[in-house]
Coordinates of C-alpha atoms and ligand atoms in Angstrom, one line a residue:
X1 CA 17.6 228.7 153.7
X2 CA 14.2 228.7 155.7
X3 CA 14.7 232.3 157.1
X4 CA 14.5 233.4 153.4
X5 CA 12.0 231.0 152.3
X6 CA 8.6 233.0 151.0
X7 CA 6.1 233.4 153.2
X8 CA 1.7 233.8 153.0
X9 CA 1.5 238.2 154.7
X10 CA -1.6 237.2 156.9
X11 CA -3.4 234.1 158.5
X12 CA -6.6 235.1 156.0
X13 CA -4.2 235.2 153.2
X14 CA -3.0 231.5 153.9
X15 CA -6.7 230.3 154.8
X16 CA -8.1 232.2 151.1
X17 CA -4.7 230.8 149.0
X18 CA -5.7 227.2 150.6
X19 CA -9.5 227.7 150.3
X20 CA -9.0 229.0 146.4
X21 CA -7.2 225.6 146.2
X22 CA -10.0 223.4 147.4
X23 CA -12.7 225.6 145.7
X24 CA -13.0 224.7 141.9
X25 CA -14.9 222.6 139.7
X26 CA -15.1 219.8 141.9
X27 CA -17.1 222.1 143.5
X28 CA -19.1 223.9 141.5
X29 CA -20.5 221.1 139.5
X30 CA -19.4 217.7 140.5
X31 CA -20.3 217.6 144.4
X32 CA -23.5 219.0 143.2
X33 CA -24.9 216.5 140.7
X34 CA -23.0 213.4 142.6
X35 CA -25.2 214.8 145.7
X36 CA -28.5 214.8 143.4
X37 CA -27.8 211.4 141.6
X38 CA -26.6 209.8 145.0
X39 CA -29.3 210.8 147.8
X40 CA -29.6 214.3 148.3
X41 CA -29.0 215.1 151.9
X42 CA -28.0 211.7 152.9
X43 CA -25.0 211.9 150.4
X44 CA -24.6 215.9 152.1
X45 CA -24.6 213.9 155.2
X46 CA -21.9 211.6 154.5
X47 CA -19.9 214.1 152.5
X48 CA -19.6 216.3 155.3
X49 CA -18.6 212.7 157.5
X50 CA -16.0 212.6 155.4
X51 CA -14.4 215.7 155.3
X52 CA -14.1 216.4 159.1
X53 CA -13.4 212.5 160.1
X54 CA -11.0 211.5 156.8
X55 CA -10.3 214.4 154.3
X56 CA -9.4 216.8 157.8
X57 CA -6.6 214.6 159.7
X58 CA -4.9 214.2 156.2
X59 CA -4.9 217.8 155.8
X60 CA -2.9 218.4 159.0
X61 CA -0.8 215.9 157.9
X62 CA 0.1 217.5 155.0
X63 CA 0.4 221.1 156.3
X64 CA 2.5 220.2 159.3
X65 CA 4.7 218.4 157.0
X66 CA 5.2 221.4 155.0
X67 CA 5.4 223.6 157.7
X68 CA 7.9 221.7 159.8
X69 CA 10.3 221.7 157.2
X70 CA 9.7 224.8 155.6
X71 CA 10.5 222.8 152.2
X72 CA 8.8 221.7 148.7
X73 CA 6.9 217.7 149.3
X74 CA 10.6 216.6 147.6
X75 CA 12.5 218.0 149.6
X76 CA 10.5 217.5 153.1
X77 CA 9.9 213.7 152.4
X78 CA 13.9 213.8 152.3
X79 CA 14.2 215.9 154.9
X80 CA 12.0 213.7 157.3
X81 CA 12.9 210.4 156.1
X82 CA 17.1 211.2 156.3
X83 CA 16.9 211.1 152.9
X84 CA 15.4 207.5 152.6
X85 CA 15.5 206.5 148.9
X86 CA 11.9 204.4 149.4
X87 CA 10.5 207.6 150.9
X88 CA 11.9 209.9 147.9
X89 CA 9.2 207.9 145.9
X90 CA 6.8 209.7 147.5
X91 CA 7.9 212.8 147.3
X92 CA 8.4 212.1 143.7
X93 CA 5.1 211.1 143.8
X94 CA 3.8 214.1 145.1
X95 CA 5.6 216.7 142.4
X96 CA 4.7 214.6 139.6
X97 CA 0.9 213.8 140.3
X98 CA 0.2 217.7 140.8
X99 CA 1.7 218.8 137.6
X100 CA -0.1 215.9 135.8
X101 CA -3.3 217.2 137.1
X102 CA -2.7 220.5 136.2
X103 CA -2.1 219.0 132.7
X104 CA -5.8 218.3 132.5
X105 CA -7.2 220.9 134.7
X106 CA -5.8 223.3 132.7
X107 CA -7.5 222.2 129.4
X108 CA -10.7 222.2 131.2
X109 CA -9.9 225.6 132.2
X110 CA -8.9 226.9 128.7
X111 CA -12.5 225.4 127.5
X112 CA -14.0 227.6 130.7
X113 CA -12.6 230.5 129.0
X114 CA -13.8 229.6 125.9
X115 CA -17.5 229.2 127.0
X116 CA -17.0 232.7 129.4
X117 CA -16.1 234.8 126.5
X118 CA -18.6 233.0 123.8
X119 CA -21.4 233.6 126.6
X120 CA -20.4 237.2 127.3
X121 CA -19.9 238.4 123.8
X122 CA -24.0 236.9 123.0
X123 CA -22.9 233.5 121.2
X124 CA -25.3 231.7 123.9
X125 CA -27.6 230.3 121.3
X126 CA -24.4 228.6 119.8
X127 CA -23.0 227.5 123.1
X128 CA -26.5 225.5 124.0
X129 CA -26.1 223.7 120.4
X130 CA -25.2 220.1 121.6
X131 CA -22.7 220.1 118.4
X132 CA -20.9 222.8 119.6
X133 CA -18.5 221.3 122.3
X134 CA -17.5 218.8 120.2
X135 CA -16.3 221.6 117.7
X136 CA -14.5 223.8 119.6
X137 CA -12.6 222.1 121.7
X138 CA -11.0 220.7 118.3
X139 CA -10.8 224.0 116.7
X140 CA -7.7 226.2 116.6
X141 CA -9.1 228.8 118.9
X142 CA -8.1 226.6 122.3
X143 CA -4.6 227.7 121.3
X144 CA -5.3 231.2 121.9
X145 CA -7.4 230.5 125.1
X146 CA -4.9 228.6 126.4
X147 CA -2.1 231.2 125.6
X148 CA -4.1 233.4 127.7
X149 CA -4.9 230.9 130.9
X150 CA -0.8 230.2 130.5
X151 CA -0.3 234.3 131.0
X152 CA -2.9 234.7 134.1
X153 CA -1.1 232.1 135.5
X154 CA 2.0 233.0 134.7
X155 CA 1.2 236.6 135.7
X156 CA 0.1 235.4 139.2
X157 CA 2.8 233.0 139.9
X158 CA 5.6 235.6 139.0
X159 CA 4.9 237.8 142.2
X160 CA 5.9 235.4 144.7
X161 CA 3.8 233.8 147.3
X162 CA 2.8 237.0 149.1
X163 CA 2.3 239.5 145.7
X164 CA 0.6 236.8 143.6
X165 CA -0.7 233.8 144.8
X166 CA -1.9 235.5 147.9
X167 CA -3.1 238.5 146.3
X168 CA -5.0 236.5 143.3
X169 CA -6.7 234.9 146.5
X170 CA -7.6 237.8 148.2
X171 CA -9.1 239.1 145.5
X172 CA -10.9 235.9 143.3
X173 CA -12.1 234.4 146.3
X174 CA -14.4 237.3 147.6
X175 CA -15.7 237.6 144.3
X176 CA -16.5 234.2 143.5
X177 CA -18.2 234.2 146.8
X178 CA -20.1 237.4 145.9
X179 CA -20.9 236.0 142.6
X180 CA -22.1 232.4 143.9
X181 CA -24.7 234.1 146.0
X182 CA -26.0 236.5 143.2
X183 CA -26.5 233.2 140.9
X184 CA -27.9 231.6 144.0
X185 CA -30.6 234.2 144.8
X186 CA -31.3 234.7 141.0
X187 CA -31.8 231.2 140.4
X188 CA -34.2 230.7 143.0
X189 CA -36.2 233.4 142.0
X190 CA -36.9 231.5 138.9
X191 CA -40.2 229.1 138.2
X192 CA -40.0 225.5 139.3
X193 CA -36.5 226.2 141.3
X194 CA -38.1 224.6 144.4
X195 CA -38.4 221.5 142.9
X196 CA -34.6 221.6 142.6
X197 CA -34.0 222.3 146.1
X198 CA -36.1 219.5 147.1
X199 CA -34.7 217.3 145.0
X200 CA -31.3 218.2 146.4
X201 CA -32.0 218.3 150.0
X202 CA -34.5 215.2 151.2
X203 CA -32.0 212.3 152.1
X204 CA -32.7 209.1 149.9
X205 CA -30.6 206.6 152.3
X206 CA -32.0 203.6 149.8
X207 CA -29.4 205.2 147.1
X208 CA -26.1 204.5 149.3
X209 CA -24.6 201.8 148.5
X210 CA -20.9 200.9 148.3
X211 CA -20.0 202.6 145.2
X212 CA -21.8 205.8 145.9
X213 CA -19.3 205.6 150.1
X214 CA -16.4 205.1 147.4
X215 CA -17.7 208.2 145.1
X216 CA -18.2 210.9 148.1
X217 CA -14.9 209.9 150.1
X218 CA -12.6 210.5 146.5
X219 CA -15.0 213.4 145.6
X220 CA -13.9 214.7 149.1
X221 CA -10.4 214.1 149.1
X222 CA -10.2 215.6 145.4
X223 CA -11.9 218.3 146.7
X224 CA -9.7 219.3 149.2
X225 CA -6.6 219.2 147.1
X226 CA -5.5 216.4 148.9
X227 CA -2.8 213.9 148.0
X228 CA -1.8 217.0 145.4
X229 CA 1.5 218.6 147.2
X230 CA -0.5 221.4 147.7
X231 CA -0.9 221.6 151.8
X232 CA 2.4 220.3 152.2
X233 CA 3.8 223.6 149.6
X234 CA 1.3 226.2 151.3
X235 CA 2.2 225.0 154.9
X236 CA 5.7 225.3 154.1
X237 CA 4.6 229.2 154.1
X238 CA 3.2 229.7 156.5
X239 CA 5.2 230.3 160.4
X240 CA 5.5 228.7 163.6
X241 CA 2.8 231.3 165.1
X242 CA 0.1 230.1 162.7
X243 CA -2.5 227.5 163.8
X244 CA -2.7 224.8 161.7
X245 CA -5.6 223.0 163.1
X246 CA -7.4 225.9 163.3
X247 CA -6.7 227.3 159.5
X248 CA -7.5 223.4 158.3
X249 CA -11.0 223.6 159.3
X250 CA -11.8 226.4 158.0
X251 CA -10.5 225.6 154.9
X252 CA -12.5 222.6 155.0
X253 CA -15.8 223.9 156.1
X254 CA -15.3 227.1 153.1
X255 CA -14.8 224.3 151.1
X256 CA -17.3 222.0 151.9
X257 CA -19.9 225.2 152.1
X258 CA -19.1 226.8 148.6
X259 CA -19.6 223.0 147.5
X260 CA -23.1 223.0 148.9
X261 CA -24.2 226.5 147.8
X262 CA -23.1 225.4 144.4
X263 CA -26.1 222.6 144.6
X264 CA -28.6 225.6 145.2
X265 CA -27.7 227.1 141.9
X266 CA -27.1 224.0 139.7
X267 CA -30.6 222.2 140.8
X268 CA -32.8 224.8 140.9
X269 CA -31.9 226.3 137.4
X270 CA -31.9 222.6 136.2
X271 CA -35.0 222.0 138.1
X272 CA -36.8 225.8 136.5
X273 CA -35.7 224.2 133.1
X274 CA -37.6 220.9 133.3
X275 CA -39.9 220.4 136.6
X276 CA -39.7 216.5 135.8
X277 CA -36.2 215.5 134.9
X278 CA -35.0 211.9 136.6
X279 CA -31.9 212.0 138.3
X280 CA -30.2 209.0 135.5
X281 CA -31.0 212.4 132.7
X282 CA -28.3 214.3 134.8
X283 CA -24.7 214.3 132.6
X284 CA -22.6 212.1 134.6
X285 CA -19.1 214.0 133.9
X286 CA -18.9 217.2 135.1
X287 CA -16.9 218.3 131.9
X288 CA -21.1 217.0 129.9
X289 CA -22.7 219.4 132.6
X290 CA -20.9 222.1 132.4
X291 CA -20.4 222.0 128.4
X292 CA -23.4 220.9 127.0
X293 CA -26.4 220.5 130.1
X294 CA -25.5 223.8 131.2
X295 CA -25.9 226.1 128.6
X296 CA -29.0 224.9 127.1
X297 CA -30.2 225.8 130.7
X298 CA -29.1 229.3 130.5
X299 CA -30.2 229.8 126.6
X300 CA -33.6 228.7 128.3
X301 CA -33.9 231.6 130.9
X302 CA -34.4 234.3 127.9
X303 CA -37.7 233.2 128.2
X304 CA -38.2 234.6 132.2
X305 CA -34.8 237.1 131.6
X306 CA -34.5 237.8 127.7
X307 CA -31.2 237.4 125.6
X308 CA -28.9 239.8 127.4
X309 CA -30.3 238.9 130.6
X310 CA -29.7 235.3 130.1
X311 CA -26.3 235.9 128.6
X312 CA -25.4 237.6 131.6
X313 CA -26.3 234.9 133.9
X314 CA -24.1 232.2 132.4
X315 CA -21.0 234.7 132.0
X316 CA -21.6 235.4 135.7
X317 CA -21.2 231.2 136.3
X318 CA -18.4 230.9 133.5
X319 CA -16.6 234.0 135.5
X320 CA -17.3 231.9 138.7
X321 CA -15.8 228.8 137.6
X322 CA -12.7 230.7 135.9
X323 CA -12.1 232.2 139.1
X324 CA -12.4 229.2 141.2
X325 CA -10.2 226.8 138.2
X326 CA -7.7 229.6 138.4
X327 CA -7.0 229.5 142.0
X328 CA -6.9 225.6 142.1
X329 CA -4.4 225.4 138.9
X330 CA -1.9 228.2 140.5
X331 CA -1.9 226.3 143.1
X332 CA -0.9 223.1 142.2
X333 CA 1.4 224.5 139.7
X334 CA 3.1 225.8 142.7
X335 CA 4.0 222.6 143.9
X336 CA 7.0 221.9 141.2
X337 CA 7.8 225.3 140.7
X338 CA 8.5 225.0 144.4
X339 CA 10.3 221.9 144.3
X340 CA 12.8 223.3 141.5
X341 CA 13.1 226.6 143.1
X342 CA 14.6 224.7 146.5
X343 CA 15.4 221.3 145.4
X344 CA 17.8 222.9 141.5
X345 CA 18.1 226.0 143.0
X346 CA 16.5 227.7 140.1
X347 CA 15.1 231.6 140.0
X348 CA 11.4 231.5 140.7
X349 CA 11.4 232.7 136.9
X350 CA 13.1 229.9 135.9
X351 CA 11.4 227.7 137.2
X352 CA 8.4 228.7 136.2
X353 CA 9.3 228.7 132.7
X354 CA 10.5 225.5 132.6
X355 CA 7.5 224.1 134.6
X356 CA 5.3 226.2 131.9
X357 CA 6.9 224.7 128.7
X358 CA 6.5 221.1 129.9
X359 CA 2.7 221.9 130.5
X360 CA 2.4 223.7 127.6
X361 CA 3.5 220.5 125.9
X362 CA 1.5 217.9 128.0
X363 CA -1.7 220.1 127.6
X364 CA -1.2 220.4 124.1
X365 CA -1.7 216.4 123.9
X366 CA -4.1 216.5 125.9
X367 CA -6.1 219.4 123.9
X368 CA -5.2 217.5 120.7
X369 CA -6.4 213.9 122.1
X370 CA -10.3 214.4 121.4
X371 CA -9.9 213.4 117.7
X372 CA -7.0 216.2 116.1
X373 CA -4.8 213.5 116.5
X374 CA -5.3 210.0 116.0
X375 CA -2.2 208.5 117.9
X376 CA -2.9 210.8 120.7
X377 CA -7.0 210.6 120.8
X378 CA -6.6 206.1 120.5
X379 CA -3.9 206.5 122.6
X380 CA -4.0 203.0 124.8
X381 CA -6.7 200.9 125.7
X382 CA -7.0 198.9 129.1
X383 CA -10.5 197.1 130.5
X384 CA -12.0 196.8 126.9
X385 CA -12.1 200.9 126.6
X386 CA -9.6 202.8 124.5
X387 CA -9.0 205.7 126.1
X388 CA -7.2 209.1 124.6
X389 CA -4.2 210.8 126.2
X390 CA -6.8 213.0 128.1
X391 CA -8.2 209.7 129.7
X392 CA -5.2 208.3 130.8
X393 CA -3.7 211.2 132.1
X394 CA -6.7 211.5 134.4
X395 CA -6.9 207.9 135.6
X396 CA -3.5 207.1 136.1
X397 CA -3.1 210.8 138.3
X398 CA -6.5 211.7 139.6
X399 CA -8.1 208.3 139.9
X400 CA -5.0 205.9 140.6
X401 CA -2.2 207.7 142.4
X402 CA -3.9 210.8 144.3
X403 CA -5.4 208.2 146.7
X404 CA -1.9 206.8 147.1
X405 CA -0.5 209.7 147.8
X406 CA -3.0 210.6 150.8
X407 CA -2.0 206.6 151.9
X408 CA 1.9 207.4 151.7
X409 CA 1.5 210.5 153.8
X410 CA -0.7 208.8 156.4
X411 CA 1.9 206.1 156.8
X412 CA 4.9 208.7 156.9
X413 CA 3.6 211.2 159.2
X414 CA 2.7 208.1 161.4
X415 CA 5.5 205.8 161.2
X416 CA 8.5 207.3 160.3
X417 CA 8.1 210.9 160.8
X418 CA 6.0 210.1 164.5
X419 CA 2.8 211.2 165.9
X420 CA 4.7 212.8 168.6
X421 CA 6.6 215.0 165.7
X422 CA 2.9 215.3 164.3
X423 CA 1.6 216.3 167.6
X424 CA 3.9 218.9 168.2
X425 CA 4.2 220.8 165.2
X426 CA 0.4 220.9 165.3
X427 CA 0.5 222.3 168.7
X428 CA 2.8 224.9 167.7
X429 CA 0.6 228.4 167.1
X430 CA -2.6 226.4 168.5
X431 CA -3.2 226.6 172.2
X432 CA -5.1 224.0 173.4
X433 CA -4.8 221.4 170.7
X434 CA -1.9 219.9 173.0
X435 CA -4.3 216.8 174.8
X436 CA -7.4 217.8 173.6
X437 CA -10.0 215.1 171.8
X438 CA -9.0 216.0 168.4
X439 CA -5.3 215.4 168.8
X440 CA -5.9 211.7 170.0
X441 CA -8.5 211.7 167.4
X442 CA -5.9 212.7 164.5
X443 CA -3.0 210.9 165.7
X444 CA -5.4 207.4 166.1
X445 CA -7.1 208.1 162.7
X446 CA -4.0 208.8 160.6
X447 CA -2.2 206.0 161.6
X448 CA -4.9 203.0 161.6
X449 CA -8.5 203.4 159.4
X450 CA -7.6 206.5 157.2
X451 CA -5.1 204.4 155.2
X452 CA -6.5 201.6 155.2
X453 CA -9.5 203.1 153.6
X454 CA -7.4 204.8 151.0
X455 CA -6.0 201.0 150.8
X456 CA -9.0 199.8 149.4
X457 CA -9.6 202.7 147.0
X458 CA -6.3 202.6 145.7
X459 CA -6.5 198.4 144.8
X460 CA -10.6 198.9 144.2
X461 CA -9.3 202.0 141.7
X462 CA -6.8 199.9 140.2
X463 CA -8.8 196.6 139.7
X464 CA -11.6 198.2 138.4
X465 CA -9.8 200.8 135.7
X466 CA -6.9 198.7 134.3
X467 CA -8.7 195.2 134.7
X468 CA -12.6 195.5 134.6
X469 CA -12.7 194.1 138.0
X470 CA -15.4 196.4 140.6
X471 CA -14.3 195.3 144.1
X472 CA -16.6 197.7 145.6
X473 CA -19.6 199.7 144.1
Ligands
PFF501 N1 -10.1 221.1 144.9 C1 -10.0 221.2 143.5 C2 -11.3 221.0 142.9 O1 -12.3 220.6 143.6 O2 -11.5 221.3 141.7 C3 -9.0 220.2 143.2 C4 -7.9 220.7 142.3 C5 -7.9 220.3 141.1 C6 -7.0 221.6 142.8 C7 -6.9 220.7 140.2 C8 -6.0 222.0 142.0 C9 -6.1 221.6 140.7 F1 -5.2 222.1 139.8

């Protein structure tokens, strides 16, 4: 079974398949206005903390997991554990949380394509209409987007690890890079951006307090695609020659770097737009930014750029954010396609079109829960909100149980699978990690303050969503 098992054709393949994972609109617009509302480059600061002291160790965790098994998170949890039915949980845990998530993501991605295609065909002016959003994401033509961000995916997932994920990488990522720093240069070029990359950059420590520690650390670990299945899935592709540790942080710091160039476009062309906005004007969702703040932005630039030129500018950033939502959702819509192709047995093609009809369904009520449909859009209501299918969807996975998940790994990888296991497998491909600083460091971390931590986000998460109670923040 593992000699056949799929496998990534290069080491840059792997790093750009896990990279296009981590980079999407997390990224793009959520780091960057959490940054600006939170302390500029004291929240960079602590961000970046977090990623190499927290988010990294977990990473390895996952990866060698997947690598040393060679198997889906279902089946290596089994594998590891001698098929322990407490542990099977958490593998459970980790096929159902990614597929939930790509139930959301994947509406926000159909609306991306909406916006990219209403921006490049000169709709702009509509677009920037504060009305608009409201409209279209409850008008019939989501279907068709979403019939089309089903067939790229589809399309990609269909070659295999090595012909489509890997290829889809190889050739989005480079372009969203290219892309990034076009928007970057262009948007700095325009009046009043300075003001924008002040704002982002001068550290404000007075603004960190609890709640803003608690924000960064799960904007991190989201970021990563931690807690997902998806390191555990691509490290199962990769072989015994590849470095982990070494692949990991560059994953991270592409990551962590496309997330901070992302803040030189979004500030600057908010900042060129109005020189005196306060940071409490800033859309706290990225789905307001990106919808409704956003556009009026780029409708604005005709003024500097005229129509077409402004028109070009946001289908560049609406291509850029399709690229890097794309990447993310094949990815963790590898995870149970994975699991069914080993765990069932099924044909890749199977799989997938099972997997694909259960999130054509899910995504469907999720689409239809902003008002189409009344049971769906009231669908429960917990700590005196109601909250639509959409909502609970992303509470329950993204907010509740993705923190979980990066506690159950922790815990497994430390106590049940072994550090010395952990150790090893990490070694394996990277010369000198055997002894070094960062090995104590990882095994120390992953077993004592990293779950803890996740601990307390996991009950504050839960106390403060489902009962109204804020431990922290
Ligand atoms: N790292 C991704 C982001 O920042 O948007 C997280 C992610 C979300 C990955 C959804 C995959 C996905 F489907």
């Amino acid at each position: 079974m593992g000699a056949s098992r799929e496998q990534f054709g290069s080491r840059l393949g792997f790093i750009l398949a896990a990279a296009g994972s981590a980079v999407g609109i997390g990224n793009l617009v959520g780091f960057p206005v959490g940054a600006a509302k939170n302390g500029g480059g004291a929240f960079l600061f602590m961000y970046a903390i977090f990623v190499f002291f927290i988010c990294l160790p977990v990473m390895l965790a996952e990866m060698s997991v997947g690598r040393n098994t060679q198997k889906d998170p279902l089946g290596a949890y089994s594998m590891l554990s001698q098929r322990s039915s407490k542990w099977s949980i958490a593998g459970w845990l980790s096929i159902i949380t990614p597929f939930m998530i790509a139930v959301f993501y994947s509406v926000i991605t159909v609306w991306i394509l909406g916006y990219l295609v209403g921006a490049a065909t000169g709709d702009l002016e509509a677009l920037a209409n504060p009305d608009y959003f409201g409209e279209f994401i409850n008008s019939s033509q989501i279907f068709v987007y979403m019939i089309v961000v089903l067939a790229i995916m589809y399309l990609i997932l269909q070659g295999g690890v090595k012909q489509g994920i890997e290829k889809a990488a190889k050739l989005m990522m480079p372009a969203l890079f290219f892309m990034l720093i076009g928007m970057v240069i262009f948007v700095l070029m325009q009046d009043n951006a300075m003001a924008g990359v002040k704002f982002y950059l001068i550290p404000d420590f007075s603004k960190i307090d609890s709640g803003v520690v608690n924000g960064a650390l799960s904007q991190a670990f989201f970021s990563l695609s931690l807690g997902m299945g998806i390191m555990i899935t691509y490290g199962s592709y990769i072989n015994k020659k590849a470095d982990i540790p070494g692949s990991a942080k560059l994953v991270a710091l592409t990551d962590t770097a496309v997330a901070f160039t992302a803040g030189l476009m979004i500030l600057p062309a908010i900042y060129s737009f109005n020189p005196n906005i306060q940071p409490d004007e800033l859309s706290e969702s990225s789905v307001g930014l990106i919808f409704t703040f956003l556009p009026k932005i780029f409708l604005a630039l005709q003024t500097s750029v005229g129509f077409v030129g402004a028109s070009i500018a946001a289908s560049v950033f609406f291509l850029l954010v399709f690229f890097a939502a794309i990447t993310s959702l094949v990815s963790i819509f590898e995870v149970p396609v994975a699991a069914l192709m080993s765990e069932k047995r099924m044909s890749r093609q199977r799989a997938l079109l099972l997997c694909g009809l259960l999130l054509i369904i899910l995504s469907l009520m999720c689409a239809v829960s902003f008002g189409m449909i009344d049971f769906l859009t009231g669908f429960m209501s917990y700590a005196g909100a109601e909250k639509s299918f959409f909502d609970v969807v992303i509470d329950v996975f993204y907010e509740t149980i993705l923190p979980l998940n990066g506690l159950l790994i922790c815990l497994f990888v430390s106590y049940r699978w072994k550090k010395h296991n952990l150790s090893q497998e990490l070694a394996a491909g990277s010369e000198g990690y055997s002894a070094s600083l960062f090995e104590k460091y990882v095994n120390v971390s992953v077993g004592t303050f990293i779950p803890i931590i996740l601990l307390v986000i996991f009950i504050n998460t839960v106390t403060t969503k489902y009962f109204g109670v804020a431990l922290i923040g």
